[in-house]
CSV table of C-alpha atoms and ligand atoms in Angstrom, one decimal:
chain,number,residue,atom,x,y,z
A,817,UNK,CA,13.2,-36.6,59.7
A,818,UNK,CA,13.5,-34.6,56.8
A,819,UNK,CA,16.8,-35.1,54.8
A,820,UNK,CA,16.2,-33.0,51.4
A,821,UNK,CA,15.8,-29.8,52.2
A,822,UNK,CA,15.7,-26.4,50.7
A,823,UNK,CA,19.0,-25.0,52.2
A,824,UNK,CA,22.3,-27.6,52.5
A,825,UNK,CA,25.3,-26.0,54.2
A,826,UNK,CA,28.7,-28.0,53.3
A,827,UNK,CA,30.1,-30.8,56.0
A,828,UNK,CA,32.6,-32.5,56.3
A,829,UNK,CA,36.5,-32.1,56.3
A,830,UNK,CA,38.2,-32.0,53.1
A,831,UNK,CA,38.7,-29.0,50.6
A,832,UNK,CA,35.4,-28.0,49.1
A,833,UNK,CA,36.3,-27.7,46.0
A,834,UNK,CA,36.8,-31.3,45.9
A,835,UNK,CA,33.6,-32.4,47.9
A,836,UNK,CA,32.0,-30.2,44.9
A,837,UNK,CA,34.0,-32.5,42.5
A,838,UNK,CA,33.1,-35.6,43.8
A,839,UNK,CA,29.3,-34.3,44.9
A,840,UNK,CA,28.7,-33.2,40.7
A,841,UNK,CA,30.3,-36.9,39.6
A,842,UNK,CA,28.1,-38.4,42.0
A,843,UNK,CA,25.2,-36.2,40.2
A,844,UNK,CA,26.4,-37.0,36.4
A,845,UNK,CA,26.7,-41.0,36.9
A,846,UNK,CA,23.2,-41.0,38.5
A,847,UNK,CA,21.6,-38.8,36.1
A,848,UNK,CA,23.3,-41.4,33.2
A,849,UNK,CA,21.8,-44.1,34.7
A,850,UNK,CA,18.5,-42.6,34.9
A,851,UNK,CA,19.1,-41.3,31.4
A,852,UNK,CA,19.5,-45.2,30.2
A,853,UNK,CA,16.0,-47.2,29.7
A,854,UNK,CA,16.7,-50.6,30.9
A,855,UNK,CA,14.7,-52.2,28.5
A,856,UNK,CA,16.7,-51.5,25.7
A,857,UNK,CA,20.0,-53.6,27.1
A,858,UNK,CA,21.9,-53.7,30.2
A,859,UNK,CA,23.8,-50.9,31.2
A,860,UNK,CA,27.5,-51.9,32.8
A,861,UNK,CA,29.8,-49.7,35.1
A,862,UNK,CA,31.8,-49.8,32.0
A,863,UNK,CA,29.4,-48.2,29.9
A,864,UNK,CA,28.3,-45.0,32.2
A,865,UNK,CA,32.2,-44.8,32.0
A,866,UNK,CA,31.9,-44.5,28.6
A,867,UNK,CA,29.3,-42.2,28.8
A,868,UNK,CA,30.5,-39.7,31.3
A,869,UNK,CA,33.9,-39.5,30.5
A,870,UNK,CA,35.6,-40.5,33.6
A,871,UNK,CA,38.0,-43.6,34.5
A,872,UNK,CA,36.5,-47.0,34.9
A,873,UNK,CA,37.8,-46.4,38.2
A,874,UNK,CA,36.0,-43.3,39.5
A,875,UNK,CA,33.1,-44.9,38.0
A,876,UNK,CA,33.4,-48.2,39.8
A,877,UNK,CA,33.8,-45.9,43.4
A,878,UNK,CA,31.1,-43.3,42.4
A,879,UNK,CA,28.7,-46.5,41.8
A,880,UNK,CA,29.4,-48.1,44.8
A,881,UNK,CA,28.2,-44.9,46.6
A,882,UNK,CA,25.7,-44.2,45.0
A,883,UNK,CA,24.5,-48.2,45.7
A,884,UNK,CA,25.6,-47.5,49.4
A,885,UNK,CA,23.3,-44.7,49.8
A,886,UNK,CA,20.1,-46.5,47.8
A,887,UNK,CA,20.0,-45.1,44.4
A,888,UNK,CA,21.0,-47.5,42.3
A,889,UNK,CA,21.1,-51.2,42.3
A,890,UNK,CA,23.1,-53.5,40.4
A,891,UNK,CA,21.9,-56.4,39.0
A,892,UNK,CA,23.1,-59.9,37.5
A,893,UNK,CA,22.0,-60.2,33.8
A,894,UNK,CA,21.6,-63.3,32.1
A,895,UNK,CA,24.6,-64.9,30.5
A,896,UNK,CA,25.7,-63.2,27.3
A,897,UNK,CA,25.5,-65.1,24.6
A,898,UNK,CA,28.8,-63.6,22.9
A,899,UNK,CA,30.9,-63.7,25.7
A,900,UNK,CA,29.0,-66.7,27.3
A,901,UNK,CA,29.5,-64.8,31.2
A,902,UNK,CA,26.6,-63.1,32.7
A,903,UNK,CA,26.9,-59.3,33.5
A,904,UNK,CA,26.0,-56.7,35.9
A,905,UNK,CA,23.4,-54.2,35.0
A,906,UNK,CA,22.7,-50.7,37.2
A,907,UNK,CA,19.3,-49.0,37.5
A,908,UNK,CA,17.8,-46.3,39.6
A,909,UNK,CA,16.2,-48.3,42.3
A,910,UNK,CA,12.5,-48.4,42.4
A,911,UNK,CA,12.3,-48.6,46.2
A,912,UNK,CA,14.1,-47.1,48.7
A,913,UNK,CA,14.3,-43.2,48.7
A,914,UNK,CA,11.2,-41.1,48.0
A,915,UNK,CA,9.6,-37.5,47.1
A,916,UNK,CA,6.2,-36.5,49.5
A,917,UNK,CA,4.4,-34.0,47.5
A,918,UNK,CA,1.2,-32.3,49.3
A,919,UNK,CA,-1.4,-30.2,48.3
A,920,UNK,CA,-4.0,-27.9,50.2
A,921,UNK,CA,-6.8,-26.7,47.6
A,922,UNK,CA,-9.8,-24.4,48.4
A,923,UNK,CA,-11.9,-27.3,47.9
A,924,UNK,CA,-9.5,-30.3,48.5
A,925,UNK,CA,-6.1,-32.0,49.9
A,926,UNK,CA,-3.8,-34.3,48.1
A,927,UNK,CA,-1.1,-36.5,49.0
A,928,UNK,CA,1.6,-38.1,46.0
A,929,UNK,CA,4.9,-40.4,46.7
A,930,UNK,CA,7.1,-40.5,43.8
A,931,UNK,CA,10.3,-42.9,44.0
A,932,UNK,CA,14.0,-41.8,43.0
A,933,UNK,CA,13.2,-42.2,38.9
A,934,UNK,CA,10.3,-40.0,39.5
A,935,UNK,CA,7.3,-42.2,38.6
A,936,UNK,CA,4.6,-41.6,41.4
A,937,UNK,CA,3.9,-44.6,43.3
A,938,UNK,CA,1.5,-43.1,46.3
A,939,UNK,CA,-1.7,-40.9,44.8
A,940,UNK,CA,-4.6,-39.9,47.2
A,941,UNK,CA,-6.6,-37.0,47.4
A,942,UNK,CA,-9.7,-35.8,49.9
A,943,UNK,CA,-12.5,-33.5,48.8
A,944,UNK,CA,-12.5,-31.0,51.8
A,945,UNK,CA,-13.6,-27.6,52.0
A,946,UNK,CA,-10.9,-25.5,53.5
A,947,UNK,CA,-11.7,-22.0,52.7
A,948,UNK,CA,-12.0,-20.1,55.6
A,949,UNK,CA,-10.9,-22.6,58.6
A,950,UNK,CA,-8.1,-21.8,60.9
A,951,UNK,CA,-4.6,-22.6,59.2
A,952,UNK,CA,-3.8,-25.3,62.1
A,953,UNK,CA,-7.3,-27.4,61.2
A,954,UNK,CA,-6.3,-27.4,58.2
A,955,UNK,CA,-2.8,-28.4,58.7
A,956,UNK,CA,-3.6,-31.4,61.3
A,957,UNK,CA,-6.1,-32.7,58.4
A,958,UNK,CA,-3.1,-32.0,55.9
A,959,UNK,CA,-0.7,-34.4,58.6
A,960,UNK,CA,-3.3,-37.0,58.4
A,961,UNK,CA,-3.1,-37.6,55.0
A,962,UNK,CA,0.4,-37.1,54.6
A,963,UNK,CA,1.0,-39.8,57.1
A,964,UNK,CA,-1.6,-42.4,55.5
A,965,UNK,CA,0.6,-41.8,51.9
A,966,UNK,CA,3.2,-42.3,53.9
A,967,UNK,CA,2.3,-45.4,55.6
A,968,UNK,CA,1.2,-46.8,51.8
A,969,UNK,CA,4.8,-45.9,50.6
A,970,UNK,CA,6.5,-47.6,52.9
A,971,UNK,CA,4.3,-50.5,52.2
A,972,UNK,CA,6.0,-50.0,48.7
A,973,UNK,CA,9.5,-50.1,50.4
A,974,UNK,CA,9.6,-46.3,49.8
A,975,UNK,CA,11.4,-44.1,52.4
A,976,UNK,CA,10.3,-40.3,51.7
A,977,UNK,CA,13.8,-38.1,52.5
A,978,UNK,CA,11.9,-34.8,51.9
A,979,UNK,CA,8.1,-33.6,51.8
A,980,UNK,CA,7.1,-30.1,50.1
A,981,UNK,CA,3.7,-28.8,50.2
A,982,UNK,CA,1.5,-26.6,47.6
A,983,UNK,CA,-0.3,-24.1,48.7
A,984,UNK,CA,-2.6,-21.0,46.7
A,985,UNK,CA,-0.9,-18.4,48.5
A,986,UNK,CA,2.5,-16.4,48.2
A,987,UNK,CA,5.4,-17.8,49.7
A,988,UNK,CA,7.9,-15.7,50.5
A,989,UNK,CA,12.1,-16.1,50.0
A,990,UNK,CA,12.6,-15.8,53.3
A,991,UNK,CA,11.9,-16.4,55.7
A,992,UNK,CA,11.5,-20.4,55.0
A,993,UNK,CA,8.7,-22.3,55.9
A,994,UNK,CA,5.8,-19.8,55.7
A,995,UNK,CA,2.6,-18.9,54.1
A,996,UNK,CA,2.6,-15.0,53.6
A,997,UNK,CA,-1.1,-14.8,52.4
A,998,UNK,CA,-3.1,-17.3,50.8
A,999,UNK,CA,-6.2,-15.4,50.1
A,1000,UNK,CA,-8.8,-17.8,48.6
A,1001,UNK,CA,-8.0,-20.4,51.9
A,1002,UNK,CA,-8.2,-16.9,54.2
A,1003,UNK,CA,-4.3,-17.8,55.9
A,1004,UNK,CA,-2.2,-14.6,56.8
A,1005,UNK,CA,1.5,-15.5,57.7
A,1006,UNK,CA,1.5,-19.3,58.8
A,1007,UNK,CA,4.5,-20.7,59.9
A,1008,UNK,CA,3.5,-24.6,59.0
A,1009,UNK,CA,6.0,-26.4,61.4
A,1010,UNK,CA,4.2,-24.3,63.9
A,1011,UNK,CA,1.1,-26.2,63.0
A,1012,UNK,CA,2.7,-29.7,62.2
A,1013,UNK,CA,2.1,-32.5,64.7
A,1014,UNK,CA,5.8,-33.5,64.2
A,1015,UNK,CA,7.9,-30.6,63.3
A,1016,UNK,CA,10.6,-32.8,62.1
A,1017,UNK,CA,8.7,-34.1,59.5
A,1018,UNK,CA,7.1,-30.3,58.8
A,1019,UNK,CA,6.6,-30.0,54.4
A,1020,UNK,CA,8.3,-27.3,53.0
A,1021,UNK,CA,6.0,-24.7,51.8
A,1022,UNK,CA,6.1,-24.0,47.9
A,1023,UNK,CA,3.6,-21.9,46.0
A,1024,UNK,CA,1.2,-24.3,43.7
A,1025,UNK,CA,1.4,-22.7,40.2
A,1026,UNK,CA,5.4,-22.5,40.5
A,1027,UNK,CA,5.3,-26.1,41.4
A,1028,UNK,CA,2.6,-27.1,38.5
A,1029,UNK,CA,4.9,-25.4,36.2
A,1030,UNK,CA,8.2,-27.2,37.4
A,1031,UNK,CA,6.1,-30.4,37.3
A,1032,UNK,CA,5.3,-29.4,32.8
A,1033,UNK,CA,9.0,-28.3,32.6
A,1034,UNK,CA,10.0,-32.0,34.3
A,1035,UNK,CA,7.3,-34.3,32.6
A,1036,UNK,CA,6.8,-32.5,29.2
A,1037,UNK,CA,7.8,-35.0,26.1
A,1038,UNK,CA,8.9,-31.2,24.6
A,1039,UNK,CA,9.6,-28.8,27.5
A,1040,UNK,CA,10.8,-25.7,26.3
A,1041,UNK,CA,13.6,-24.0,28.9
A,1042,UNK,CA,11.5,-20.7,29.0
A,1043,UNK,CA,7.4,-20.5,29.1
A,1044,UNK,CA,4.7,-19.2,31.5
A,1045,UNK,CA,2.3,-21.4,33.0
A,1046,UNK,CA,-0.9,-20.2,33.8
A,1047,UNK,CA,-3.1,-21.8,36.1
A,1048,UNK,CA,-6.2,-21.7,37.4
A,1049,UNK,CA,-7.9,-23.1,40.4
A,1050,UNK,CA,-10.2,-21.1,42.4
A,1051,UNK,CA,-7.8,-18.2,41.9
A,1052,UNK,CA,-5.3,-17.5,39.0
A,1053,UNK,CA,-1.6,-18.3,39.6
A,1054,UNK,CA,1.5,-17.8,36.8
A,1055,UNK,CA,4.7,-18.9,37.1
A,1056,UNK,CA,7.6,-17.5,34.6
A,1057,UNK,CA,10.1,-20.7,34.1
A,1058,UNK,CA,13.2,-19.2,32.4
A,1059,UNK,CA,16.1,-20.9,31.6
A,1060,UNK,CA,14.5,-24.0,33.4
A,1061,UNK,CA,14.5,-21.9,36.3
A,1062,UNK,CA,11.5,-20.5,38.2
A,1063,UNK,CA,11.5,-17.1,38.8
A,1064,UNK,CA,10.5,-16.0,42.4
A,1065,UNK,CA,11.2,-12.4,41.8
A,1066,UNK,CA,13.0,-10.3,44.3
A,1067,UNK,CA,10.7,-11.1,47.4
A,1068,UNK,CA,8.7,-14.6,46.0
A,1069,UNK,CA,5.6,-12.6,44.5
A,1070,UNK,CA,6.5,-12.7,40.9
A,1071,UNK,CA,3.5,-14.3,39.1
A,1072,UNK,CA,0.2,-12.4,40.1
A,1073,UNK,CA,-0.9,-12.6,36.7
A,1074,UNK,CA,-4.5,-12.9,38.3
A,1075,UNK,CA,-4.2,-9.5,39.1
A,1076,UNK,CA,-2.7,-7.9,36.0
A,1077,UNK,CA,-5.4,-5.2,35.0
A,1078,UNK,CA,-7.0,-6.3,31.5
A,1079,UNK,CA,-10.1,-3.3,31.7
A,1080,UNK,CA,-8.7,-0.4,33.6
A,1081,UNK,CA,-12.3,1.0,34.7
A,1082,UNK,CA,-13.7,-2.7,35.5
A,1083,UNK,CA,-15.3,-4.8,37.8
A,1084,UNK,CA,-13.7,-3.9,41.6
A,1085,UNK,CA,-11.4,-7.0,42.5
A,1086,UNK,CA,-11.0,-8.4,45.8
A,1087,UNK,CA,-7.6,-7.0,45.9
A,1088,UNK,CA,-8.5,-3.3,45.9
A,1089,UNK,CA,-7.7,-2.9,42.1
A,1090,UNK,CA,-10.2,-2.4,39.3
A,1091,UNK,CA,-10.5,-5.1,35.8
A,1092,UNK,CA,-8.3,-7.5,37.3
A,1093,UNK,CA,-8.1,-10.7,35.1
A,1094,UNK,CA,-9.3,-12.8,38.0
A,1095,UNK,CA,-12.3,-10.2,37.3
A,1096,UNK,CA,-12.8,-12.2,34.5
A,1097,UNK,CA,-11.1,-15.4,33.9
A,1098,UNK,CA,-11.4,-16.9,37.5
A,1099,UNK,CA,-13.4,-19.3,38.1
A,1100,UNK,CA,-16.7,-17.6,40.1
A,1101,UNK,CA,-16.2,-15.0,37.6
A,1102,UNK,CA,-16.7,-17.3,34.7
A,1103,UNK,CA,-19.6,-19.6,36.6
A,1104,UNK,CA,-21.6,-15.9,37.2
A,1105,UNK,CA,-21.0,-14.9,33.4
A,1106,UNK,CA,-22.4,-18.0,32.6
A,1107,UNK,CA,-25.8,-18.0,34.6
A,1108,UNK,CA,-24.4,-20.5,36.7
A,1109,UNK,CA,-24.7,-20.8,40.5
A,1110,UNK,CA,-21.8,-22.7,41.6
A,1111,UNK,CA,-23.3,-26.6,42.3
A,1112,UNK,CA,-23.9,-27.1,45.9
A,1113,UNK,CA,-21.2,-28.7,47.8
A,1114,UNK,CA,-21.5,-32.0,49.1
A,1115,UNK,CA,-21.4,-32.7,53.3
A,1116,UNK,CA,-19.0,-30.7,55.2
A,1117,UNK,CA,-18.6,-28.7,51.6
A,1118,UNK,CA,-16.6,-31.6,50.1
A,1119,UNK,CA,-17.2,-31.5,46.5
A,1120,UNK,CA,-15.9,-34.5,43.6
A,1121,UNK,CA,-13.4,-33.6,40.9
A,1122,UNK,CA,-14.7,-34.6,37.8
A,1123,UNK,CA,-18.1,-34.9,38.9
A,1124,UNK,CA,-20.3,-31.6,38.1
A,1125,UNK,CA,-23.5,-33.6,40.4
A,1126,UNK,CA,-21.2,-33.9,43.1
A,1127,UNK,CA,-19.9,-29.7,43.2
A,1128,UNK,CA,-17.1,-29.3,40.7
A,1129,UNK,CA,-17.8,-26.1,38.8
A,1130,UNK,CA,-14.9,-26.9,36.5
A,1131,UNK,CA,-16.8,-30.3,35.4
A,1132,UNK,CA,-20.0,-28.2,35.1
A,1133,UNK,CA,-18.5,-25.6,33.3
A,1134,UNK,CA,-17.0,-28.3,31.3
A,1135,UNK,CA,-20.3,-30.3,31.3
A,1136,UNK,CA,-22.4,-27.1,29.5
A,1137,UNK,CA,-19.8,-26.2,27.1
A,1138,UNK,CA,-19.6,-29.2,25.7
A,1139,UNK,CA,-23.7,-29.3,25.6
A,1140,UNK,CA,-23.2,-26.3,23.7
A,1141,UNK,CA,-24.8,-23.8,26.4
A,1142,UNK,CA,-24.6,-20.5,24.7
A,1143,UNK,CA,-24.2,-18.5,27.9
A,1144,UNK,CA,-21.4,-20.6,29.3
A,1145,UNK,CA,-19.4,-20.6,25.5
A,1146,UNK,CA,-19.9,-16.6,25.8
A,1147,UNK,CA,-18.5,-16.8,29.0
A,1148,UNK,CA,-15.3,-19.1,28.2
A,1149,UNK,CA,-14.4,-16.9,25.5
A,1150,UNK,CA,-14.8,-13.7,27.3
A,1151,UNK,CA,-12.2,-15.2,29.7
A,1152,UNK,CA,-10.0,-16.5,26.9
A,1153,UNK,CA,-9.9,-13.2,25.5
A,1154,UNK,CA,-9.2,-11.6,28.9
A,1155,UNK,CA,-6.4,-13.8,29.4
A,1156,UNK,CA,-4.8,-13.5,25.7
A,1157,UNK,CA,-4.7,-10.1,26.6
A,1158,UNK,CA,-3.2,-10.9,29.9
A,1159,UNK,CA,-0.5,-13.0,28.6
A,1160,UNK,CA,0.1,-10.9,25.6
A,1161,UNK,CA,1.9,-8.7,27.9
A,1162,UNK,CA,3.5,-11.5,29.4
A,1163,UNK,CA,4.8,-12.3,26.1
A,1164,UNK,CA,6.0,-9.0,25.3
A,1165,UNK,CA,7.5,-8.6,28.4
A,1166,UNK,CA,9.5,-12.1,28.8
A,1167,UNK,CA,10.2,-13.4,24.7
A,1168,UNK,CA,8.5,-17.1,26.1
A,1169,UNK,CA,9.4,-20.0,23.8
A,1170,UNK,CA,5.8,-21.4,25.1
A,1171,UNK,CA,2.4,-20.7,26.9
A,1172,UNK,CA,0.8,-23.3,29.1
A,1173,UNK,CA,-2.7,-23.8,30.2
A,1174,UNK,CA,-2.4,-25.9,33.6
A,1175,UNK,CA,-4.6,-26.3,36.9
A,1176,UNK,CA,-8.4,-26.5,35.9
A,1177,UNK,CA,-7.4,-24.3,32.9
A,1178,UNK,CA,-6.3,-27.1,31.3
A,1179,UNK,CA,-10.0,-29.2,31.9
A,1180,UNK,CA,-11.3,-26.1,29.7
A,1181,UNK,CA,-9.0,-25.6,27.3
A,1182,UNK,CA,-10.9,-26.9,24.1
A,1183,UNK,CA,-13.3,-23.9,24.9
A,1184,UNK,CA,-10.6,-21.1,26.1
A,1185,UNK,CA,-8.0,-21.9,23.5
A,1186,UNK,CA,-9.5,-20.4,20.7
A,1187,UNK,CA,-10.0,-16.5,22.3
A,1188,UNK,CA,-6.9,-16.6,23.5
A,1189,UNK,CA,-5.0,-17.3,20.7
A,1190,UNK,CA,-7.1,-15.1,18.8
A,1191,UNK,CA,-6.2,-12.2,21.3
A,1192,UNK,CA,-2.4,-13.2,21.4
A,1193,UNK,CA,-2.6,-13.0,17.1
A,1194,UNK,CA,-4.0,-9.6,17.2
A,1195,UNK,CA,-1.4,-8.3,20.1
A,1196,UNK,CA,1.8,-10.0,19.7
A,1197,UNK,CA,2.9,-8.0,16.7
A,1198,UNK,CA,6.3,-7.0,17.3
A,1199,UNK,CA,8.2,-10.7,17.2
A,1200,UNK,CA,7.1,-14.3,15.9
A,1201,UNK,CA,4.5,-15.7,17.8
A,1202,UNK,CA,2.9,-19.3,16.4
A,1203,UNK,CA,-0.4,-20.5,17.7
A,1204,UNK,CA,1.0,-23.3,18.5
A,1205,UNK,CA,3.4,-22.2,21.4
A,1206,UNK,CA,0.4,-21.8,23.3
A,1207,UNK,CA,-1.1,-25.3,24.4
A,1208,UNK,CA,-3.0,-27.2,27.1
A,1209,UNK,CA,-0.7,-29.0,30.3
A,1210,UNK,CA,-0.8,-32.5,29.8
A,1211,UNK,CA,-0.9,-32.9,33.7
A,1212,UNK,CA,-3.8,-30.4,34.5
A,1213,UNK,CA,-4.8,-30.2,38.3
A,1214,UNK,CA,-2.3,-33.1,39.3
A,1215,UNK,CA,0.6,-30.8,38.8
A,1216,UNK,CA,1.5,-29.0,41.9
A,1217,UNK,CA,1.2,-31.8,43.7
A,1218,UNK,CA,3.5,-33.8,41.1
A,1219,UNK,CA,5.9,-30.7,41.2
A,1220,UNK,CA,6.4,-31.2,44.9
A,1221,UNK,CA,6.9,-34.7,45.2
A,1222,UNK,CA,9.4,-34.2,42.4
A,1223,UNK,CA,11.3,-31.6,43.9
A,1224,UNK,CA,13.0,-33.5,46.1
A,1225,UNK,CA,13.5,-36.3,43.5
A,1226,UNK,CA,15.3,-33.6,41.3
A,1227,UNK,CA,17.3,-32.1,44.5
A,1228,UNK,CA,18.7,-35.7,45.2
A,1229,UNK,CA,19.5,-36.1,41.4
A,1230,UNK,CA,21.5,-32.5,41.6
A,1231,UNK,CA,23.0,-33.8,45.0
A,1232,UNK,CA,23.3,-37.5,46.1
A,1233,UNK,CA,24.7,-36.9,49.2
A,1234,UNK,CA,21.9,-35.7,50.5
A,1235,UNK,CA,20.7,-39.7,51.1
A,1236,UNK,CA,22.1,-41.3,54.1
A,1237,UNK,CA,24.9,-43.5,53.6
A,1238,UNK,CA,22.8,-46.6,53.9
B,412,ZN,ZN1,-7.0,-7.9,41.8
């Protein structure tokens, strides 16, 4: 059953104000602890009191909680040597409750388990073609591999509380739990409980390129609070983080940057629209610029990331370039400029402290970064704008799937009585 989700209404008896209390000190004395890095000494009830500037007390009870309900654990140090009696030492327990994140690609599915200090534990990931099968197919096959990662976690002594899935498709505010459109797979309105074997354990829908860019904003070594993320699989997704927020827009559409118009007479896009910057940045845009014919798919159209033999354009694209091809630079830095010119209206638009290349984007980067800063240089004229605000994602096509597995992580971390009481 699903404990973590989207929604929590509040229970219980006393006055809310001081369930909120206790709810936010539950919240600040877990996210100390996870704060801490246990290798650098021990970490005592004593010192979180320190560092959150409540009473030894409060602490004590607001540990013991949060050990009743499995985050933390407290464990018996060796002796001191100064005070010659051993201590106790809290950390954010490495088993116990866990984030599902799944993904459904145009060309694969992937499964990740990350425990409660948000290092993945589960990864697995099936080549698949999925493009054009019915929503339900895809969805059973989706169930299957989120119930092997499941089976591996609990292997791990992992217990997943909450499971959110990435999709290429717009999903709306409300209502919960559905796929409005997701083009490129061919799905119009899918409820997914509808289609999961156990509706109980149903993922909650999220769009992919908001989750990849929650994922950079959480695992960045420098996140900045307000950036775009631009990603690219075999369409183009954007997410607008601001404030360390993602921004869903009034209805959950915000973000089509794919089909932001960057030639106003151009090439017809799939949308209706003309010079869309899918037009000319996505992928089967870039693969035709480039003389290429996407590689062949493998059996039942499965193709391998990372191997261009095996039906990854990205890696073939990736493969040429780095060959020198001429056609194929020509064609990465006819996109690059198409989406400088894309995102230099994004920049205008927002005041970003950053740009981020993610999905398959980021695989191509060494190529695409070059136009595009050149384009944002020539357009962003009005307020400072340094070249290096724009840069690659370190986590490239893992991210949406990190971002989901996370989310429940970072909704326990806001909330820790949302675990059971063990
Ligand atoms: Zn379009």
């Amino acid at each position: 059953m699903t404990v973590v989700g989207r929604a929590r209404n509040s229970q219980g008896n006393g006055p809310a104000s001081q369930q909120d209390m206790r709810r936010r000190n539950l919240s600040v004395v877990l996210g100390a602890v996870a704060a801490h890095n246990p290798l650098t000494r021990p970490l005592s009830r004593a010192d979180v009191a320190v560092r959150v500037g409540l009473t030894r007390a409060a602490v004590s009870s607001l540990v013991d909680e949060l050990i009743g309900r499995g985050a933390l654990t407290e464990a018996e140090t060796a002796p001191d040597g100064r005070v010659g009696r051993p201590g106790r030492a809290l950390s954010v327990r490495d088993q116990g409750p866990a984030g599902l994140g799944l993904e459904i690609g145009v060309t694969h599915l992937a499964a990740c388990v990350v425990d409660l200090r948000g290092e993945p534990r589960v990864w697995r990931r099936v080549e698949r073609a999925n493009a054009g099968r019915p929503a339900g197919e895809v969805l059973a096959a989706t169930a299957e591999l989120a119930a092997a990662a499941e089976a591996e976690a609990r292997g791990l002594g992992l217990s997943v509380e909450g499971r959110v899935l990435a999709v290429p498709g717009v999903v709306p505010n409300e209502p919960a739990g559905r796929v409005e459109r997701a083009p490129n797979l061919g799905w119009h309105t899918v409820g997914v409980a509808d289609h999961w074997p156990d509706p109980d354990t149903a993922p909650e829908p999220e769009n992919e390129a908001n989750l990849g860019a929650l994922a950079e904003y959480w695992n960045a070594e420098q996140a900045v609070e307000t950036f775009v993320h631009v990603s690219a699989d075999a369409g183009i997704g954007a997410a607008l983080v601001i404030d360390g927020q993602v921004f869903r827009g009034a209805r959950g559409f915000a973000g089509e940057l794919g089909h932001i118009p960057v030639h106003p007479d151009g090439i017809r896009c799939a949308c209706g629209a003309r010079g869309c910057l899918e037009q000319y940045a996505g992928q089967a845009a870039v693969l035709r610029e480039a003389g290429l014919t996407p590689p062949c798919p493998g059996p039942a159209g499965s193709v391998a990331a990372g191997d261009p033999a095996a039906g990854d354009p990205v890696a073939l694209l990736a493969e040429r370039a780095g060959a020198g091809h001429a056609p194929t630079l020509a064609a990465l830095d006819r996109a690059g400029r198409a989406l400088g010119l894309a995102l230099a209206s994004a920049v205008e638009l927002i005041d970003p402290d950053g740009l981020v290349l993610g999905g398959t984007y980021a695989e191509l980067a060494e190529w695409l970064l070059p136009s595009v800063r050149a384009e944002l240089a020539e357009r962003v004229t009005v307020r400072p704008w340094a070249p290096a605000a724009l840069r690659p994602s370190a986590l490239g096509r893992r991210g949406p799937v990190l971002g989901a597995a996370q989310t429940t992580i970072r909704r326990i971390m806001a909330d820790p009585t949302l675990l059971p009481v063990g």
